[in-house]
CSV table of C-alpha atoms in Angstrom, one decimal:
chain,number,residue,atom,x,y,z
I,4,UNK,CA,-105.4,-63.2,38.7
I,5,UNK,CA,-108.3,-62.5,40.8
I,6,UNK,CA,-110.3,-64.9,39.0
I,7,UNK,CA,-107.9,-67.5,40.1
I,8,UNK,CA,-107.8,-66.6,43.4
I,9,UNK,CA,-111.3,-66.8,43.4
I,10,UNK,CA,-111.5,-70.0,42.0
I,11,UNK,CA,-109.1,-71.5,44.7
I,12,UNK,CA,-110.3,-70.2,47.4
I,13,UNK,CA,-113.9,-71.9,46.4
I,14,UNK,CA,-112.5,-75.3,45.6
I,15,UNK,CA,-110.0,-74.6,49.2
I,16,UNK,CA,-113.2,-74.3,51.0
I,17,UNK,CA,-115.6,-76.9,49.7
I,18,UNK,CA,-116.1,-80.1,52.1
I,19,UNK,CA,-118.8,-81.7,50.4
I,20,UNK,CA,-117.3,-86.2,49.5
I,21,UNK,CA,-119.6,-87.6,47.1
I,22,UNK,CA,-121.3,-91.0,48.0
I,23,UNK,CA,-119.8,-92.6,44.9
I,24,UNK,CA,-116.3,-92.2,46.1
I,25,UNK,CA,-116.7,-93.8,49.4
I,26,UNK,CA,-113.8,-96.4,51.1
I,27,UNK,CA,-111.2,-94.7,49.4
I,28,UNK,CA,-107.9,-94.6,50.5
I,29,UNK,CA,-105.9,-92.5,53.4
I,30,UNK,CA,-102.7,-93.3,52.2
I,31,UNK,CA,-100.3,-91.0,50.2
I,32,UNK,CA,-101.0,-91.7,46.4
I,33,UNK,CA,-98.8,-94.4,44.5
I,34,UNK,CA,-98.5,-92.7,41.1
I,35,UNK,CA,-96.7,-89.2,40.8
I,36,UNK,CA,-99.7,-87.6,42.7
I,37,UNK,CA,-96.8,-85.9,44.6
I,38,UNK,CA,-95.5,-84.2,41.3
I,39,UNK,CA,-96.9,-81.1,40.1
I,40,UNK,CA,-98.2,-81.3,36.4
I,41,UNK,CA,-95.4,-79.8,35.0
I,42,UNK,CA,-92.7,-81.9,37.0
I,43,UNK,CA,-94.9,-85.3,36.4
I,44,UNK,CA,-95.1,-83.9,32.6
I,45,UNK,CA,-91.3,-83.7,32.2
I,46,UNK,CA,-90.1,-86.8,34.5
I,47,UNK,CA,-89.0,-89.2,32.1
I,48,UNK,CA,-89.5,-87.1,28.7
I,49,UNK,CA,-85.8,-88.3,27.8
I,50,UNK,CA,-86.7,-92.1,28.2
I,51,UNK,CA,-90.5,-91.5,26.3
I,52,UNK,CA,-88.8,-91.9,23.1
I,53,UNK,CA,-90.9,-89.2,21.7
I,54,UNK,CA,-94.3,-90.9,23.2
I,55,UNK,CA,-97.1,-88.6,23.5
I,56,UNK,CA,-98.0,-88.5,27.7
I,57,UNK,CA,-101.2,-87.9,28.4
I,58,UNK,CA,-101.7,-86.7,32.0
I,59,UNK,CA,-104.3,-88.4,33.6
I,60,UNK,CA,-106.0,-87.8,37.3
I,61,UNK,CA,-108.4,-89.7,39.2
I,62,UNK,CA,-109.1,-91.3,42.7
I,63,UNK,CA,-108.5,-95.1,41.4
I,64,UNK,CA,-105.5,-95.8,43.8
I,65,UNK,CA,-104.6,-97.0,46.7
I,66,UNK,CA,-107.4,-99.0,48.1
I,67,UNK,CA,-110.3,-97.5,46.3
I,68,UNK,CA,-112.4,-100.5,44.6
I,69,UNK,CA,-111.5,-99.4,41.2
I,70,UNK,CA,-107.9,-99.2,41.5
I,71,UNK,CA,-106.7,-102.6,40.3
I,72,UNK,CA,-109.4,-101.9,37.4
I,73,UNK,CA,-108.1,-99.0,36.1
I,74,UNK,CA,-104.1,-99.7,36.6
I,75,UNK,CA,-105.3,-102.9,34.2
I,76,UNK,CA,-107.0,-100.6,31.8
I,77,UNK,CA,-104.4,-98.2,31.4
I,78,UNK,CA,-101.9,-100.5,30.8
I,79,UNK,CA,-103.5,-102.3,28.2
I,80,UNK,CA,-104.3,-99.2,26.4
I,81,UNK,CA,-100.5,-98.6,26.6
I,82,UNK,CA,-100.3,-101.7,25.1
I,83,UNK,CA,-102.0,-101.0,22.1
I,84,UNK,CA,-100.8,-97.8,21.5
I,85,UNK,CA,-97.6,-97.4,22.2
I,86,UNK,CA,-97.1,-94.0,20.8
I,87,UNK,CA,-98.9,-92.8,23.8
I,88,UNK,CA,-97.5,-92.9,27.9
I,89,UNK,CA,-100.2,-92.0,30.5
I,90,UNK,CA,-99.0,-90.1,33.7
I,91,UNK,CA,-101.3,-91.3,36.4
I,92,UNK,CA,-101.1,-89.0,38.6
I,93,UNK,CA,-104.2,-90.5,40.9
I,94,UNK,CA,-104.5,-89.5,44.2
I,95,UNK,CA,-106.5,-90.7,47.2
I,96,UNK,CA,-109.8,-88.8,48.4
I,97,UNK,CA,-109.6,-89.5,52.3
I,98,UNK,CA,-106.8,-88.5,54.8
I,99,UNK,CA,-106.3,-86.0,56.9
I,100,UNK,CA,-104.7,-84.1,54.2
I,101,UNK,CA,-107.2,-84.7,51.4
I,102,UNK,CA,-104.6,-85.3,49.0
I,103,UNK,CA,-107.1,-85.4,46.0
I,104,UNK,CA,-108.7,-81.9,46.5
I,105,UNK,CA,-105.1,-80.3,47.2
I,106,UNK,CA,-103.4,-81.4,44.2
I,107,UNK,CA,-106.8,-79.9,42.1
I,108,UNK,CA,-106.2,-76.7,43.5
I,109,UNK,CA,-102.8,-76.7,43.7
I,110,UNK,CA,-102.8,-77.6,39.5
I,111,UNK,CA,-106.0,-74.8,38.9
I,112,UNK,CA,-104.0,-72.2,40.8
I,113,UNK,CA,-101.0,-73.0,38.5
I,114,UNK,CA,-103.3,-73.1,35.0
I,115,UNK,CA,-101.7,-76.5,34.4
I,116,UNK,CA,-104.5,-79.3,35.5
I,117,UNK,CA,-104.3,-83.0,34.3
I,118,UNK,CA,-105.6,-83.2,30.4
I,119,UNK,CA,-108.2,-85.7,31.8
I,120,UNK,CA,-109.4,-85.4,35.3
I,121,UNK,CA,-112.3,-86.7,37.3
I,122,UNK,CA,-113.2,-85.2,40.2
I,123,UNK,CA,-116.2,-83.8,42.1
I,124,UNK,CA,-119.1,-82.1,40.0
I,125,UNK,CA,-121.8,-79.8,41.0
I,126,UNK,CA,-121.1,-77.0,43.6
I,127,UNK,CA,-117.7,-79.1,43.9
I,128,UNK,CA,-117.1,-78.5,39.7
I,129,UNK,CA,-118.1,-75.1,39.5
I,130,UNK,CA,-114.8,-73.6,40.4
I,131,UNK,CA,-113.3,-76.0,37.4
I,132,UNK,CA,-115.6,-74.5,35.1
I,133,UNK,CA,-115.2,-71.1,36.0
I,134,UNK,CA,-111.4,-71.2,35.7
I,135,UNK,CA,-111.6,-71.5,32.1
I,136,UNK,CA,-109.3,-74.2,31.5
I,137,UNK,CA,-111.9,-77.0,30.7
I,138,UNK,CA,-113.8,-77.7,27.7
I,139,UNK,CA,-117.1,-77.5,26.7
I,140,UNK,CA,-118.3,-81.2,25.5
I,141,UNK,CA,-121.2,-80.3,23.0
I,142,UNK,CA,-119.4,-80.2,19.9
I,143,UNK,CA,-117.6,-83.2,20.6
I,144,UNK,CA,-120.5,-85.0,21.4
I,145,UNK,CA,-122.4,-83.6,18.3
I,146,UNK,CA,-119.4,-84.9,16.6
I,147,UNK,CA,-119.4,-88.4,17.1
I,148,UNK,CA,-123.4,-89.5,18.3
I,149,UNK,CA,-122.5,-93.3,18.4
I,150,UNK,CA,-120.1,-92.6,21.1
I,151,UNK,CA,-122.6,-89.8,23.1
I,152,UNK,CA,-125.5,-92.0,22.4
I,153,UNK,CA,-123.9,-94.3,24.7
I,154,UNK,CA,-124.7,-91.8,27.8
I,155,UNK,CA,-127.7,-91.8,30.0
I,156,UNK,CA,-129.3,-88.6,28.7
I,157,UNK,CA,-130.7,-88.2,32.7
I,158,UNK,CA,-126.8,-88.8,34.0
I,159,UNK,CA,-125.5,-86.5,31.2
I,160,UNK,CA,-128.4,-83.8,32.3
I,161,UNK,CA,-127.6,-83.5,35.7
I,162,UNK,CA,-124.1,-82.5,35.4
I,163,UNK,CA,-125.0,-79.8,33.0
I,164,UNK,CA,-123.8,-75.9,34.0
I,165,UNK,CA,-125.7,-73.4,33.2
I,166,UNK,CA,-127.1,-75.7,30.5
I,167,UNK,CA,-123.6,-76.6,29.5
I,168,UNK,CA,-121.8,-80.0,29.0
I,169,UNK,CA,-118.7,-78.9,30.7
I,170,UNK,CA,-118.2,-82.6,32.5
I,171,UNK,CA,-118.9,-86.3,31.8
I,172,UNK,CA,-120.6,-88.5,34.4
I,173,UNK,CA,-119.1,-92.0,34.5
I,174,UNK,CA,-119.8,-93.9,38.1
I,175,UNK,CA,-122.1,-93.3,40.6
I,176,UNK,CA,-124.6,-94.8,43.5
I,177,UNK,CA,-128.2,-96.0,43.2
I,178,UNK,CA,-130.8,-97.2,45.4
I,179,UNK,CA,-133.8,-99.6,45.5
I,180,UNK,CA,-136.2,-102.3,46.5
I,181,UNK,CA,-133.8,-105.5,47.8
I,182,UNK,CA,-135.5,-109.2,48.5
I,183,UNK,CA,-134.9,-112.0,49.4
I,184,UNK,CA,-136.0,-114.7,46.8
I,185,UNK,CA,-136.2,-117.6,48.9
I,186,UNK,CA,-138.4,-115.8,51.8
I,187,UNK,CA,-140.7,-115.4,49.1
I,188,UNK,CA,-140.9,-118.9,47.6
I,189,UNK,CA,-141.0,-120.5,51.3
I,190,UNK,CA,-144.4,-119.1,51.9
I,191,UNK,CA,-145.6,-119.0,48.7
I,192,UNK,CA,-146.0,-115.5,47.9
I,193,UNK,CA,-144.9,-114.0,44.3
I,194,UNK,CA,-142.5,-111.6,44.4
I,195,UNK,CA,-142.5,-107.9,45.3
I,196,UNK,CA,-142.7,-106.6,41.7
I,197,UNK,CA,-146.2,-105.2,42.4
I,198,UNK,CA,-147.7,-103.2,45.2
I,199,UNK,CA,-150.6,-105.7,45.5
I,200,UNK,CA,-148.0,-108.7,45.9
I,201,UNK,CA,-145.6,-106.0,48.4
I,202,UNK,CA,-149.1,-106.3,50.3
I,203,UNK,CA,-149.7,-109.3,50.2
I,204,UNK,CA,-146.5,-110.1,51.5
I,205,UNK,CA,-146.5,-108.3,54.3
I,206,UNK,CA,-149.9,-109.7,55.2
I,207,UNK,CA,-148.1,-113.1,55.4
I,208,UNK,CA,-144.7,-112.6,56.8
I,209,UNK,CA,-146.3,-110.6,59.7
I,210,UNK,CA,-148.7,-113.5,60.1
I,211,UNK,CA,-145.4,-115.6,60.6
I,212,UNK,CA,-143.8,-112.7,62.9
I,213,UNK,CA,-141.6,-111.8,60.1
I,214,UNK,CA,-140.8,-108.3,59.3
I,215,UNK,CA,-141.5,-107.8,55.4
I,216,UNK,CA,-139.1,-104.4,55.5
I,217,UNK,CA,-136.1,-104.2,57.7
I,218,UNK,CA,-136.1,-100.3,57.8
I,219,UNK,CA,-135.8,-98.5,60.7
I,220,UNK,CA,-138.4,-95.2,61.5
I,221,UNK,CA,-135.5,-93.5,63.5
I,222,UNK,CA,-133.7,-93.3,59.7
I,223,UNK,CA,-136.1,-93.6,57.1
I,224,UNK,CA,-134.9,-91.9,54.4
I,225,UNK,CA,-133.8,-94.2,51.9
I,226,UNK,CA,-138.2,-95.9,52.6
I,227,UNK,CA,-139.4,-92.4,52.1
I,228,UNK,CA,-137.3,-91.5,49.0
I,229,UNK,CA,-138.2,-94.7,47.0
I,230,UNK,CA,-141.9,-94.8,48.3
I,231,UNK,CA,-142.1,-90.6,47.4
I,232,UNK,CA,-140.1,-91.4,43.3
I,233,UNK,CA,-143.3,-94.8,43.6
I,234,UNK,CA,-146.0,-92.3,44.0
I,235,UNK,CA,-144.7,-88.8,42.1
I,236,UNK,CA,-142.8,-90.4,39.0
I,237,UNK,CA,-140.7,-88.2,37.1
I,238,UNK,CA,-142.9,-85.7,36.8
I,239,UNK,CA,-143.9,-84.7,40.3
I,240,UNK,CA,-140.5,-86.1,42.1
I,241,UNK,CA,-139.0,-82.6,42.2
I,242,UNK,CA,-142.1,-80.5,43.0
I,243,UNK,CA,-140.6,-80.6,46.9
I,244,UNK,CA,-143.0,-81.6,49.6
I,245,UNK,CA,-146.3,-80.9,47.3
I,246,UNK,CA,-149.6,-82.7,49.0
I,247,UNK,CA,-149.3,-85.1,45.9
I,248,UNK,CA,-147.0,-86.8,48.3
I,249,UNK,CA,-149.0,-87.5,50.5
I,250,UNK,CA,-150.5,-91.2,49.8
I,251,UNK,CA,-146.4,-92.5,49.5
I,252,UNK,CA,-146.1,-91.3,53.5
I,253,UNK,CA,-149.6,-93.2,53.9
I,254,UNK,CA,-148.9,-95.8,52.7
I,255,UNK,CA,-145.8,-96.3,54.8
I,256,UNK,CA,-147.9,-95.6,57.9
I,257,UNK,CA,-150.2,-98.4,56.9
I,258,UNK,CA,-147.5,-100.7,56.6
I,259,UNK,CA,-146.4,-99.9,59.7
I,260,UNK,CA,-150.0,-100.3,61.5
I,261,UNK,CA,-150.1,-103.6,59.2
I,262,UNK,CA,-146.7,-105.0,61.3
I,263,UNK,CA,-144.4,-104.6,58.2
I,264,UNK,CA,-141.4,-103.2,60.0
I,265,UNK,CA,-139.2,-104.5,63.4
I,266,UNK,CA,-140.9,-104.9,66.8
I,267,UNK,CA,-137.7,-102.3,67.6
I,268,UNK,CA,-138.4,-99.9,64.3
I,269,UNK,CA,-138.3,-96.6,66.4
I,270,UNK,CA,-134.5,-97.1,67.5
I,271,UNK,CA,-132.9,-100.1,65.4
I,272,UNK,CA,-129.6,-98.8,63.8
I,273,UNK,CA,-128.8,-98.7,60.0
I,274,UNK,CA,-125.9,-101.7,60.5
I,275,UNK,CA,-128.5,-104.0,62.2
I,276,UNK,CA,-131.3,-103.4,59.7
I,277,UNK,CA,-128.6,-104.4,57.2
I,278,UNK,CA,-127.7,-107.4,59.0
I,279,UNK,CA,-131.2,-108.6,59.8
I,280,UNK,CA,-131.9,-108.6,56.0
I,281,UNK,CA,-128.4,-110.2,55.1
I,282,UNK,CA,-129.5,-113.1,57.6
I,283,UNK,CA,-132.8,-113.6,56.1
I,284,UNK,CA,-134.9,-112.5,59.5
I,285,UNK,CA,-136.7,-110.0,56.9
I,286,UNK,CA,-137.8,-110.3,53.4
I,287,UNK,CA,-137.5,-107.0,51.6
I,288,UNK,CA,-135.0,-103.7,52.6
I,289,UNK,CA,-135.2,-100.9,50.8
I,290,UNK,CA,-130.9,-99.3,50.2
I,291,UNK,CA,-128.4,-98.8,48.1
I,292,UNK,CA,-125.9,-100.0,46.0
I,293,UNK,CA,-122.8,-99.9,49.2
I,294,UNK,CA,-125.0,-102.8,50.5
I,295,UNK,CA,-124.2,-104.9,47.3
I,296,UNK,CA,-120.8,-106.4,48.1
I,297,UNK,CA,-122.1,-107.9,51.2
I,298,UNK,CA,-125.1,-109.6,49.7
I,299,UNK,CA,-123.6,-110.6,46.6
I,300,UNK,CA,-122.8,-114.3,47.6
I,301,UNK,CA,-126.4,-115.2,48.4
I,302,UNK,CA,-127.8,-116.2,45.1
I,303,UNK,CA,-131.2,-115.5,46.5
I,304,UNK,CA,-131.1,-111.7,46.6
I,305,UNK,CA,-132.4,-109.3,43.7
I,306,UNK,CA,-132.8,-105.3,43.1
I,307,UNK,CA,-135.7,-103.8,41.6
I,308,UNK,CA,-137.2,-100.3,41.6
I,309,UNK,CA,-139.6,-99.8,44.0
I,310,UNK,CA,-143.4,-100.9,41.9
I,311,UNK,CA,-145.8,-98.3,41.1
I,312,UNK,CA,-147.9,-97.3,44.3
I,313,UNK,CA,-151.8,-97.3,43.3
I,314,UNK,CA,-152.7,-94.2,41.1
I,315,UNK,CA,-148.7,-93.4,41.3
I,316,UNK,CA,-146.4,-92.3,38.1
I,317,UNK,CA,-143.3,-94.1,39.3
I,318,UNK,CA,-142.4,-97.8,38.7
I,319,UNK,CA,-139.4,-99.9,37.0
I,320,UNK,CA,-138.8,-97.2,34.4
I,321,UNK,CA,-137.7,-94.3,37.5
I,322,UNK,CA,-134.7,-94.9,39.8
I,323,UNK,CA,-132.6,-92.8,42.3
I,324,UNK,CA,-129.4,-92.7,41.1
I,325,UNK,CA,-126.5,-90.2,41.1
I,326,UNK,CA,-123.2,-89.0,39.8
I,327,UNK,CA,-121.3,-87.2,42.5
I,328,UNK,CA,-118.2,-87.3,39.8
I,329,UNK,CA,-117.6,-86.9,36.3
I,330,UNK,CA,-114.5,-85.9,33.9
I,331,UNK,CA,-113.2,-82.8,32.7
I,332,UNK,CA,-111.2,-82.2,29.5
I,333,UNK,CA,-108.7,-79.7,29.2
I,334,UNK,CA,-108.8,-77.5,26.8
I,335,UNK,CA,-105.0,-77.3,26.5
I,336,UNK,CA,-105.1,-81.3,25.7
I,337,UNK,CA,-107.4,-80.6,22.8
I,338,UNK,CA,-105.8,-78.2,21.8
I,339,UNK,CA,-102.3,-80.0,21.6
I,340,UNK,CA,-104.1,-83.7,19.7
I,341,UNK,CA,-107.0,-85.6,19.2
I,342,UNK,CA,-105.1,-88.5,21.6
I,343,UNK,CA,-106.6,-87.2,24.7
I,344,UNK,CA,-109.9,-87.7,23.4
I,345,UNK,CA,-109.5,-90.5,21.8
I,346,UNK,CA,-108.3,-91.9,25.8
I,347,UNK,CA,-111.5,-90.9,26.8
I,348,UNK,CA,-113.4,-92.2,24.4
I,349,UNK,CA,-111.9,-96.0,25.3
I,350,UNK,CA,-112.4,-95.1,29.2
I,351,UNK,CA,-116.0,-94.1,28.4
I,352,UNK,CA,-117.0,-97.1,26.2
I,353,UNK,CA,-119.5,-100.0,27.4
I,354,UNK,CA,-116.8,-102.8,27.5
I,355,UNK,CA,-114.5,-100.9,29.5
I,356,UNK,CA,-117.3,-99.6,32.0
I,357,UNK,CA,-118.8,-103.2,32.4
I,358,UNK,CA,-115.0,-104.1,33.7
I,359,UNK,CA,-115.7,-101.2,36.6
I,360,UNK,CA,-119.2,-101.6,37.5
I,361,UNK,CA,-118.7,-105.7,37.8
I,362,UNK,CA,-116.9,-104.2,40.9
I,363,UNK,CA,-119.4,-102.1,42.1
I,364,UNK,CA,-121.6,-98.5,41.6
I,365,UNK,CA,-123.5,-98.0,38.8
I,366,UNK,CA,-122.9,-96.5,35.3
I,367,UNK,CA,-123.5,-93.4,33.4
I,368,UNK,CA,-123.5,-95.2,30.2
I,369,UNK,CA,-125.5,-98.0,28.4
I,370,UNK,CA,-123.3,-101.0,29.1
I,371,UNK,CA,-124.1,-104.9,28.9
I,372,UNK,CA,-124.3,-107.0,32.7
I,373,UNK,CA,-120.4,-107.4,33.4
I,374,UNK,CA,-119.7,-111.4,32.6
I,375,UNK,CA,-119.9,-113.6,35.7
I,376,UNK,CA,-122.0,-111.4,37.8
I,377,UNK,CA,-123.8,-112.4,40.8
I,378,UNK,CA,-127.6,-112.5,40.2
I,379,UNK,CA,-128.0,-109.5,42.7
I,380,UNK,CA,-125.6,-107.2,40.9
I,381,UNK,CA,-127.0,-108.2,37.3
I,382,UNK,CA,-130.7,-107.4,38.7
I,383,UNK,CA,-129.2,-104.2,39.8
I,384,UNK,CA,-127.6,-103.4,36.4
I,385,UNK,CA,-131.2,-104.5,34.9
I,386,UNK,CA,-133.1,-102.3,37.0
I,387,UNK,CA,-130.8,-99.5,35.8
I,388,UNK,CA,-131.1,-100.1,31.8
I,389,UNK,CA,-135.0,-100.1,32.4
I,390,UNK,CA,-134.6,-96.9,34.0
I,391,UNK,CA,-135.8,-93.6,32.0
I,392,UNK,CA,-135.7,-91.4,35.1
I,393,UNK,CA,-132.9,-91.2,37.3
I,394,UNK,CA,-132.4,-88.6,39.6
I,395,UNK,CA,-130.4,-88.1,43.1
I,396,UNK,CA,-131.7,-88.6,46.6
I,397,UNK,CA,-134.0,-85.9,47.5
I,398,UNK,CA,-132.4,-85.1,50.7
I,399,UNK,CA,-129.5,-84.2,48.5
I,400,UNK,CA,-131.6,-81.6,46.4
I,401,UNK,CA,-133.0,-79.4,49.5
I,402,UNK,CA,-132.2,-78.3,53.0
I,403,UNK,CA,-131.4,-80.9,55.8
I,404,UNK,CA,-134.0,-79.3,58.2
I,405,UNK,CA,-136.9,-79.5,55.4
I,406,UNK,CA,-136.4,-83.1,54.7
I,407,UNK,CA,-136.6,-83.8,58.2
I,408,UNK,CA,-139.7,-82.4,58.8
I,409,UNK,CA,-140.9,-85.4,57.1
I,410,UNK,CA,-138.1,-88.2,57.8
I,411,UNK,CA,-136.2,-88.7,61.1
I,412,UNK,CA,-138.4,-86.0,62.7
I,413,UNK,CA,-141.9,-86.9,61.1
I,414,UNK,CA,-142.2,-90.4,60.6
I,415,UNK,CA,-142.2,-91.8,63.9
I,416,UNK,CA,-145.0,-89.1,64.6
I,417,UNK,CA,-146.6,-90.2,61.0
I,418,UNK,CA,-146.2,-93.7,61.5
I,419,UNK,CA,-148.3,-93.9,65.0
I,420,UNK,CA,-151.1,-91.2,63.7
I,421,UNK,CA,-149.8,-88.5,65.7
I,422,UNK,CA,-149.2,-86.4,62.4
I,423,UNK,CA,-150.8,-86.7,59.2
I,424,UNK,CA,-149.0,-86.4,56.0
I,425,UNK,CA,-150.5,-83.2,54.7
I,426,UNK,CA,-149.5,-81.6,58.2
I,427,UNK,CA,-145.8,-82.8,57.9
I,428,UNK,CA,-145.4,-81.6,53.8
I,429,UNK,CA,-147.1,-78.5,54.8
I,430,UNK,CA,-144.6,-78.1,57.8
I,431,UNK,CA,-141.6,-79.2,55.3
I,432,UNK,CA,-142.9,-77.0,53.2
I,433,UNK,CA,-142.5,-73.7,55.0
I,434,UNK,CA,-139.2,-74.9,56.4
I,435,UNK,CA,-137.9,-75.1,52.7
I,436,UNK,CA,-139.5,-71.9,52.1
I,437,UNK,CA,-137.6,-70.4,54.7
I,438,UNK,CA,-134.2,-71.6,54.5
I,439,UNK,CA,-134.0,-71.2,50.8
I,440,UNK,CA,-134.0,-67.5,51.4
């Protein structure tokens, strides 16, 4: 019992909303997300004719992106098995209530969660896993390879516990290096798969007073984190703040002295460097995939990872890319049947996650471009099969006041040759050092 009460007040405390579940709905959820487990369990168990119900809880619903996606899904998997009724008991992760999180702990409190949940991993999942009531996914995986072969080994790696498989990534966020075809081809200039030709072009556009990056120095985060993954690689992205660094922050200042960025870099806001590139007043901006939907129509924008810098370990095969959600199996559904996981197997197949990521995010699994995508999204997806190195934003991975020793604080400073780079990783440095204690 103290266990439990443990575990809720953790999961009753938590505030953390991953990036992958953003423009979610505030309303009150459509499908039984009212109902306890037990209640939504029973409800209708006269009028099943002797179906099988698999409970089933996610945030697809209301006006999430997924939602009509899913309510198709399940449906058709109905369809085709109609031995089996799914309970969707979805529920909506914004409002003042927080519906989602509620029902989570209101279900681990009772020992009675969903038999196939997703919901927030990390610090977010750790309370899930410690209440006992989920599985472990190694054997099952062991079990049947051509299904776990179908997983990102990075994706399925980073929502490991203590080295253990306890939940399943399926759709996150990514970021990368966004241009504008057309810019390119008017003056000439090959495209910005290189860091000789992402010179080059900003030699030219600033010779035509054109910014080659609409980024803005008072938030520079999302420059610093693809220029940092350019320069380190795999290898050297999560050794935090090491001088190694140092010739990705360079470079970035020598763009800046070269004119690559707005006349108004210091103070331009996020939503007007977003709509100066979607106008075409800039060639390149460097996001992530929440600015997709909005560039999508214009058949002249593509995603690629940022190019190797010179002497750099990074290039098309490493991405930022993360899984702020994944799903948990409960270990009273396996226990009951193998339908369960025979559900999730059809959930977690390529054909069914192309349907979900031809909306929008990206996937945890190998998956073919989603038929009649825009040329931006399938360069997205593209730049995400080449991928062997995906890992989240490094803001996410250490202390707020660390990382902006060297972003929002230190690039302005960097930028105009009032710091140098060694001075603001050694300065980052110590601040990490110190609040890690």
């Amino acid at each position: 019992m103290k266990k439990m009460k443990k575990v809720l007040a953790v999961l009753a405390g938590s505030t953390m909303l991953s990036l992958s579940l953003a423009g979610c709905s505030q309303s009150a959820p459509q499908t039984g997300g009212a109902k306890t487990g037990t209640e939504a369990a029973d409800a209708g168990k006269a009028a099943s004719g002797g179906k099988e119900k698999i409970r089933v809880f996610t945030f697809f619903t209301g006006s999430d992106q997924w939602a009509p996606v899913w309510s198709e899904v399940i449906a058709e998997y109905m369809a085709a098995n109609p031995n089996i009724e799914i309970v969707d008991e979805s529920a909506p992760t914004a409002g003042v209530n927080d519906v989602f999180r509620t029902k989570m702990q209101a279900d681990i409190a009772a020992g009675t969660p969903a038999d196939l949940s997703i919901f927030y991993t990390g610090a977010d999942g750790k309370p899930l896993v410690d209440s006992g009531l989920f599985v472990d996914f190694g054997t099952y995986m062991k079990d049947d390879e051509k299904w776990s072969g179908n997983f990102k080994q990075s994706a399925l790696d980073s929502q490991k516990y203590d080295g253990v498989q306890y939940s399943l990534p399926y759709l996150g966020y990514y970021e990368g290096l966004f241009y504008n075809k057309e810019l390119f081809e008017k003056y000439g200039l090959e495209e910005p798969v290189s860091y000789d030709n992402i010179m080059k072009a900003i030699k030219v556009f600033a010779e035509n007073d054109i910014p080659a990056f609409a980024s803005s120095m008072a938030k520079p985060s999302y420059l610093l984190e693809l220029s940092i993954l350019a320069q380190s690689g795999g290898e050297g992205h999560k050794n935090y703040f090491d001088d190694s660094w140092a010739p990705a922050l360079d470079s970035i200042a020598e763009w800046y002295q070269m004119g690559a960025f707005p006349k108004d870099t210091m103070t331009i806001s996020e939503d007007d460097i977003r709509l100066m590139f979607k106008e075409g007043k800039a060639a390149m901006m460097i996001n992530g995939s929440w600015c997709v939907s909005a560039l999508e129509d214009n058949e002249n924008m593509r995603l690629i990872a940022m190019p190797a810098f010179p002497g750099g370990k990074g290039g098309e095969d490493c991405v930022i890319a993360g899984f702020g959600s994944g799903w948990f199996f409960s270990k009273k559904a396996a226990e009951r049947s193998d339908e369960t996981l025979k559900l999730l197997k059809y959930l977690t197949s390529p054909e069914i996650v192309q349907r979900f990521i031809a909306v929008g995010g990206s996937s945890a699994i190998e998956s073919p471009v989603p038929e009649g995508a825009s040329l931006l999204k399938k360069s997205a997806i593209e730049m995400l099969n080449k991928a062997s190195y995906t890992d989240t934003a490094i803001d996410s991975q250490v202390s707020r006041e660390a990382w902006m020793a060297i972003a929002d604080d230190g690039a302005p400073y960097l930028v105009e040759g009032k710091r140098t780079s060694l001075e603001l990783l050694a300065e980052a440095r110590k601040i990490l050092e110190a609040t890690s204690k």
